[in-house]
Amino acid sequence: MLQDSEILAKLMQRQMGYSLEQDFYTDAGVFDLDLRSVFYREWLFAIPTCEIPKPGNYVTHKVGDYGVIIVRGQDGEIRAFHNACRHRGSVVCKAKKGTAPKLVCPYHQWTYELDGSLLWARDMGPDFDASKHGLRSVHCRELAGLVYICLAAEAPDFDAFAAMAEPYLAPHDLGNAKVAYESSIIENGNWKLVWENNRECYHCAGNHPSLCRTYPEDPAVTGVSDGSTPPVLQQHFDRVEAGGIPARFQIDQGGQFRVARMPLLDGAVSYTMNGKEAVTKKLGRVPFADAGPLLQFHYPTTWNHFLPDHSIVFRVTPISPTETEVTTKWLVHKDAEEGVDYDLQRLTEVWMHTNDEDRIVVEDNQQGINSPAYTPGPYSPTHESGVIQFVDWYTAQLTRTMTGRTLVAAE
Amino acid sequence: MLQDSEILAKLMQRQMGYSLEQDFYTDAGVFDLDLRSVFYREWLFAIPTCEIPKPGNYVTHKVGDYGVIIVRGQDGEIRAFHNACRHRGSVVCKAKKGTAPKLVCPYHQWTYELDGSLLWARDMGPDFDASKHGLRSVHCRELAGLVYICLAAEAPDFDAFAAMAEPYLAPHDLGNAKVAYESSIIENGNWKLVWENNRECYHCAGNHPSLCRTYPEDPAVTGVSDGSTPPVLQQHFDRVEAGGIPARFQIDQGGQFRVARMPLLDGAVSYTMNGKEAVTKKLGRVPFADAGPLLQFHYPTTWNHFLPDHSIVFRVTPISPTETEVTTKWLVHKDAEEGVDYDLQRLTEVWMHTNDEDRIVVEDNQQGINSPAYTPGPYSPTHESGVIQFVDWYTAQLTRTMTGRTLVAAE
Amino acid sequence: MLQDSEILAKLMQRQMGYSLEQDFYTDAGVFDLDLRSVFYREWLFAIPTCEIPKPGNYVTHKVGDYGVIIVRGQDGEIRAFHNACRHRGSVVCKAKKGTAPKLVCPYHQWTYELDGSLLWARDMGPDFDASKHGLRSVHCRELAGLVYICLAAEAPDFDAFAAMAEPYLAPHDLGNAKVAYESSIIENGNWKLVWENNRECYHCAGNHPSLCRTYPEDPAVTGVSDGSTPPVLQQHFDRVEAGGIPARFQIDQGGQFRVARMPLLDGAVSYTMNGKEAVTKKLGRVPFADAGPLLQFHYPTTWNHFLPDHSIVFRVTPISPTETEVTTKWLVHKDAEEGVDYDLQRLTEVWMHTNDEDRIVVEDNQQGINSPAYTPGPYSPTHESGVIQFVDWYTAQLTRTMTGRTLVAAE
């Protein structure tokens, strides 16, 4: 189990454009540092707001060792709290989701308001100050129908991301969505392998027969450009933006998030086996059926595909050095009826297949890396620019949190 | 994983009257110290003697990494031995319980007498001294029908406990008991959470509908008093003692054990759903049906409810930092017949429910404490005096074993 | 978890002729050193060559964290490679065994020749040198129909073993064999306990009723002699060697391997319940039906029984400090037909039973050793000379790899 100083040394020595050394994908010390430097420090996508539409609706979520309650208050505001009673620490909300007028600890019935304040605790004596025993809060922000949380004592800036993403998200009207289906799978691979796999389509032709019916293998769609935009993409951006909604590729200066509205293949409009729409009652007001998906990622927890007819949100949660949960939610208009406006099988099959195919390649990747004989190999400059971008962001993040400054390994 | 010195520092810094810091419930180093300072050092309740009534009857039991055989010899005496052959270390007795005229190792048939001496080992050569290869013994004491063992090289004093407890236990005649039913469950919580839960009834009203039919929530029954005894309890003690058996609350100066014969609710006489007796052929000679249960605990392994009609013994065995085994045995008179003198379902249902309800709250407590956001909270001075007493005993025990002296954290 | 220096100190202090201290059977640091000093350094038996008779046939095998591909090339030569793609490290061959014209990574279809060279990798850019990205090779040697591999950067000598074993193996004609049956079991015991058990028959009478019908308990058959050969064995060796095949006991000076052709009981000719032959179409050209089994071991991975009618090869693979895989393969002549020339149940039953009986005693041995009360005990000088020989080899191997010299603990 590596110490932070050893990990820092390895970061300084790494070969740019190559996959990381074995320890980054297997070591318990690196995993612990990943939690401290990334997951316990950055803003994390948690849920779409449509999962808790009414006061008292709550969802629980675990990130590393932290348990979090996300709850909508009587005032309509969404807040997040640590899921541990201030008495002896019991979990307060046990269910994955539910509705409660107050948050009552099941152990000794300490009772909290939906805003976290302690309302009642039996026989705690005259010296007890209830106002000092409210639930501990977790930073929480809403962005166009998406809830982000941050576990750090002081949260980093969220506004830059919100400013970039909000205009792209607004036309999708996620506040009027509902979850049509939800899937959680465990991939037996390090969370960075899940991301590396997501950030390239070099593997698509050999592994994703369903997705490749509609999603282009073109690395300019998945990856990051070298500054120039291919004419076919530029035409797409121009056409969609002329229709009144933002489309062009934008990426955070630090590399943590990106938005772009990309074309699908051959006039396909949604992720279905025949490329036609999946939902007749559309979610959002995107003016063209063939506007393509808004591809948004925000490291370290979410990539998304917001389509003209429905949206798909993905959430990445690290479980152990070699286990990662991937949760996928298909969002449709809240008034869309299953069997009438959409067929659930047809809506979900492409990404259910794709997720499972990705799980297999990630697990095979992890298995091979577990060997002491593994050595970092070169990424394809053509097809894996997105992977290089992710790895560069990750290594910069770790370096910055350990040293307080931005260092770059010499080429 | 904490070092002993780090644990000692945390003990010195702890806030009195508050639950312990997270590490005490989760850390592998603390768990290891708990084994060394508590379970490998103190007297531990193992079994009632009635489980091995005849010569050659044996029971095996595991405490941490130790395996122990408890066996009744040809002379009627009960002895305990480490369950590892002196040849190459194989387990000698494989079953949970059994009967054997000799203890024969299944590997190479080395054969031991019931007193542990090595009787036969094939072809070990002329230099082999069988008298130096008997089974290694474990300290073992009988107390009024209960077997206690101690894994330490030198056992601490047992006589003070025996002197206090024997007069209370004698009327229950445990030597003439049999085990009517036995249950072992694993609670996914630290062993101290199991004890903290046991030492208060603050949680009873919200969690134990069956038990609350007969067992009083009154903290004076479960906890420890501030020196005064409530009149209702004093009257109960006086009435029962006038009948010839000891009843009043007594506690060890060091806090390790306690005896008290406490009243049940509303004239209930046993732990049944309607409060009436569970067994018509009584175990023991307690003169009043409503004498209430003799509540005896002895840290770190046992609490008990000895009733006028039957007895229930509980055994706590730590498995890992977050797993604890709780074994419950219902003892009835050896001549009582199931279906005639007692109904097994009726005898066991209250504590089968209560154990499972306790398992759930302990597991929820552990889950919440696992969060880095957990902070120690205040115990109720009214309802959790017993918990405070347990935690004070535990912290004093660790401090004493690490420093050789009794230190108390400043308030 | 012990450091190497602590393990070395324990080796220097050990009592000769006694079982090892607990840590050698339980500690994660010792297990790691065992991998580094033994399994990642020595030649390891992997498979019989008859499992991959044709070009493109391959088998995968895991040793510790290493995954290995063993494949027969277009030129007929058998080679071994690390099973990790030189791109991003994915496993290349996922199946336990198979056939492929090229080795194609399932992730991005990088394609390797059967000799490990990289044939094709899509769009890796102008600076990419395919000749530097072939599969990393593993040392591989064939010996009379058996494949050995070595994971070390520089392999130790193999020739001395080959020179001793080849004349004994040649008459068994393993190149013309096929695998009639294969069994893999996990024994919940340290790999050294598996070996200690294998190297003595002191436990046979009490545990192996099927094997004892044909295999002699005589320690001269299983163990190592004190220099003299018992007349009954000498007569057997002389008779068989007069028939033209080597038989007498030979052992490596360093103790790593041994060959000897030993008699079975009462004229038995094979490991069957009645001692008669198991296969009518014989594998090999051993001139006498009652020549007995060629017993060959090679530490740390294989013991074998090559009989006049068939052969049985065993492979030992450590999984964790307390888990070991034992794989057994029954080899018969490639033209022998099941149901005609042999009955599968009859061929395999003795060693299927024996393996399972051995699993049980090894697991009981491990359980007892897990107790802190375990202390090393004396081996029988009569019956456990083979165990003493194994333990001496093992301790010398660890000492040599840590110190670079051969040290022997003083008596």
XYZ file of N, CA and C in Angstrom, chain C residues 166-256:
273
model
N 14.800 -37.194 -17.596
C 14.436 -37.611 -18.954
C 14.509 -39.130 -19.159
N 15.596 -39.791 -18.700
C 15.628 -41.256 -18.895
C 14.503 -41.981 -18.159
N 14.091 -41.466 -17.020
C 12.975 -42.090 -16.290
C 11.645 -41.853 -17.004
N 11.506 -40.663 -17.596
C 10.228 -40.301 -18.220
C 10.057 -40.905 -19.611
N 11.174 -41.061 -20.325
C 11.093 -41.451 -21.735
C 10.201 -42.667 -21.975
N 10.326 -43.738 -21.170
C 9.496 -44.926 -21.453
C 8.001 -44.677 -21.334
N 7.620 -43.533 -20.736
C 6.176 -43.289 -20.553
C 5.542 -42.607 -21.756
N 6.376 -42.177 -22.718
C 5.870 -41.769 -24.035
C 4.761 -40.722 -23.927
N 4.976 -39.719 -23.082
C 3.905 -38.754 -22.799
C 3.500 -37.944 -24.025
N 4.357 -37.907 -25.020
C 4.000 -37.208 -26.261
C 2.827 -37.839 -26.961
N 2.550 -39.106 -26.667
C 1.410 -39.791 -27.287
C 0.224 -39.927 -26.338
N 0.184 -39.027 -25.347
C -0.899 -39.111 -24.358
C -2.055 -38.196 -24.736
N -3.149 -38.379 -24.022
C -4.240 -37.389 -24.009
C -4.739 -37.288 -22.567
N -5.409 -36.186 -22.266
C -5.966 -36.026 -20.927
C -7.324 -36.717 -20.880
N -7.413 -37.777 -20.088
C -8.693 -38.484 -19.966
C -9.630 -37.756 -19.003
N -9.043 -37.117 -17.991
C -9.865 -36.409 -17.002
C -8.999 -35.391 -16.279
N -9.649 -34.318 -15.848
C -8.934 -33.243 -15.156
C -9.771 -32.778 -13.982
N -9.131 -32.573 -12.839
C -9.832 -32.109 -11.638
C -9.040 -30.995 -10.985
N -9.707 -29.904 -10.613
C -9.049 -28.841 -9.838
C -9.836 -28.621 -8.563
N -9.150 -28.667 -7.447
C -9.808 -28.394 -6.171
C -9.026 -27.308 -5.443
N -9.743 -26.564 -4.606
C -9.091 -25.584 -3.745
C -9.008 -26.185 -2.343
N -7.829 -26.263 -1.802
C -7.657 -26.698 -0.419
C -7.445 -25.446 0.424
N -8.234 -25.294 1.482
C -8.099 -24.119 2.342
C -6.951 -24.316 3.327
N -5.753 -24.360 2.760
C -4.542 -24.528 3.555
C -3.373 -23.930 2.806
N -2.336 -23.574 3.535
C -1.112 -23.042 2.931
C -0.495 -24.088 2.002
N 0.156 -23.623 0.934
C 0.731 -24.545 -0.047
C 1.774 -25.479 0.587
N 2.434 -25.040 1.635
C 3.439 -25.903 2.268
C 2.783 -27.034 3.057
N 1.585 -26.789 3.569
C 0.862 -27.883 4.230
C 0.428 -28.925 3.212
N 0.098 -28.485 2.001
C -0.229 -29.436 0.931
C 0.986 -30.314 0.641
N 2.138 -29.685 0.598
C 3.367 -30.454 0.322
C 3.760 -31.345 1.497
N 3.665 -30.812 2.707
C 4.029 -31.631 3.880
C 3.171 -32.891 3.924
N 1.903 -32.706 3.611
C 1.000 -33.846 3.605
C 1.393 -34.836 2.513
N 1.803 -34.303 1.363
C 2.159 -35.186 0.254
C 3.420 -35.989 0.537
N 4.295 -35.436 1.335
C 5.616 -36.038 1.487
C 5.701 -37.056 2.624
N 4.575 -37.493 3.125
C 4.589 -38.574 4.119
C 3.353 -39.437 3.954
N 3.491 -40.696 4.399
C 2.335 -41.592 4.387
C 2.002 -42.042 5.816
N 2.495 -41.251 6.775
C 2.167 -41.479 8.195
C 0.652 -41.333 8.398
N 0.039 -40.478 7.573
C -1.397 -40.232 7.724
C -2.247 -41.194 6.880
N -1.618 -42.038 6.067
C -2.402 -42.804 5.085
C -3.354 -43.800 5.732
N -2.854 -44.580 6.682
C -3.688 -45.636 7.261
C -4.978 -45.068 7.852
N -4.880 -43.895 8.459
C -6.056 -43.317 9.102
C -6.953 -42.531 8.182
N -6.518 -42.292 6.937
C -7.281 -41.377 6.090
C -7.539 -41.841 4.661
N -6.755 -42.783 4.132
C -6.853 -43.117 2.706
C -7.200 -44.588 2.477
N -8.433 -44.990 2.766
C -8.768 -46.414 2.582
C -8.616 -46.890 1.141
N -8.918 -46.042 0.161
C -8.821 -46.484 -1.242
C -7.361 -46.597 -1.667
N -6.583 -45.582 -1.368
C -5.182 -45.592 -1.802
C -4.412 -46.729 -1.141
N -4.737 -47.015 0.129
C -3.982 -48.018 0.869
C -4.200 -49.441 0.347
N -5.138 -49.627 -0.584
C -5.285 -50.942 -1.208
C -4.086 -51.285 -2.090
N -3.413 -50.242 -2.609
C -2.318 -50.518 -3.551
C -1.008 -49.839 -3.161
N -1.098 -48.689 -2.468
C 0.113 -47.909 -2.213
C 0.681 -48.255 -0.844
N 1.958 -48.600 -0.766
C 2.529 -49.025 0.514
C 2.740 -47.860 1.479
N 2.460 -48.116 2.745
C 2.663 -47.113 3.783
C 4.153 -46.995 4.134
N 4.951 -47.966 3.716
C 6.395 -48.016 4.002
C 7.052 -46.650 3.785
N 7.617 -46.040 4.823
C 8.205 -44.699 4.661
C 9.352 -44.656 3.663
N 9.969 -45.777 3.373
C 11.054 -45.775 2.386
C 10.522 -45.475 0.985
N 9.241 -45.691 0.760
C 8.651 -45.429 -0.557
C 8.369 -43.941 -0.741
N 7.817 -43.313 0.288
C 7.414 -41.916 0.171
C 8.533 -40.959 0.570
N 9.299 -41.336 1.587
C 10.267 -40.411 2.164
C 11.620 -40.452 1.487
N 12.621 -40.047 2.218
C 13.998 -40.112 1.724
C 14.775 -41.016 2.675
N 15.737 -41.726 2.134
C 16.447 -42.697 2.961
C 17.599 -42.034 3.684
N 18.117 -42.740 4.659
C 19.290 -42.264 5.390
C 20.570 -42.753 4.725
N 20.496 -43.137 3.454
C 21.689 -43.599 2.752
C 21.583 -45.056 2.346
N 20.935 -45.846 3.176
C 20.776 -47.264 2.848
C 19.444 -47.477 2.141
N 19.380 -48.477 1.299
C 18.125 -48.827 0.628
C 17.660 -50.166 1.188
N 16.414 -50.261 1.635
C 15.917 -51.544 2.146
C 16.009 -52.614 1.058
N 16.342 -53.864 1.440
C 16.532 -54.928 0.432
C 15.333 -55.089 -0.497
N 14.135 -54.967 0.010
C 12.974 -55.178 -0.854
C 12.911 -54.133 -1.956
N 13.315 -52.915 -1.637
C 13.339 -51.881 -2.665
C 14.484 -52.122 -3.634
N 15.634 -52.487 -3.085
C 16.799 -52.704 -3.940
C 16.493 -53.804 -4.964
N 15.835 -54.865 -4.491
C 15.471 -55.952 -5.418
C 14.533 -55.436 -6.515
N 13.601 -54.570 -6.129
C 12.672 -54.010 -7.121
C 13.432 -53.162 -8.141
N 14.288 -52.294 -7.631
C 15.078 -51.441 -8.543
C 15.881 -52.321 -9.520
N 16.559 -53.329 -8.960
C 17.429 -54.167 -9.793
C 16.620 -54.896 -10.861
N 15.492 -55.429 -10.467
C 14.691 -56.195 -11.415
C 14.204 -55.301 -12.560
N 13.716 -54.110 -12.199
C 13.176 -53.224 -13.227
C 14.286 -52.696 -14.117
N 15.399 -52.347 -13.526
C 16.489 -51.813 -14.350
C 17.051 -52.891 -15.277
N 17.033 -54.157 -14.804
C 17.468 -55.258 -15.679
C 16.557 -55.335 -16.905
N 15.330 -54.840 -16.762
C 14.399 -54.815 -17.885
C 14.631 -53.635 -18.809
N 15.581 -52.776 -18.480
C 15.969 -51.740 -19.432
C 15.483 -50.348 -19.119
N 14.833 -50.124 -17.999
C 14.410 -48.757 -17.682
C 14.890 -48.395 -16.282
N 15.269 -47.129 -16.094
C 15.814 -46.716 -14.800
C 14.741 -46.750 -13.710
N 15.158 -47.078 -12.499
C 14.205 -47.238 -11.400
C 14.725 -46.683 -10.085
N 16.019 -46.738 -9.858
C 16.510 -46.448 -8.495
C 16.273 -44.986 -8.101
N 16.203 -44.786 -6.800
C 15.975 -43.492 -6.161
C 17.118 -42.529 -6.466
N 16.799 -41.392 -7.025
C 17.798 -40.335 -7.211
C 17.186 -39.016 -6.736
N 18.002 -38.236 -6.079
C 17.492 -36.950 -5.591
C 18.514 -35.860 -5.894
N 18.016 -34.716 -6.253
C 18.835 -33.527 -6.508
C 19.679 -33.203 -5.275
N 20.902 -32.778 -5.508
C 21.773 -32.429 -4.390
C 21.135 -31.334 -3.525
N 20.452 -30.380 -4.193
C 19.786 -29.303 -3.458
C 18.424 -29.704 -2.921
N 17.968 -30.891 -3.312
C 16.718 -31.392 -2.747
C 15.472 -30.963 -3.479
N 15.604 -30.318 -4.656
C 14.408 -29.783 -5.311
C 13.602 -30.837 -6.055
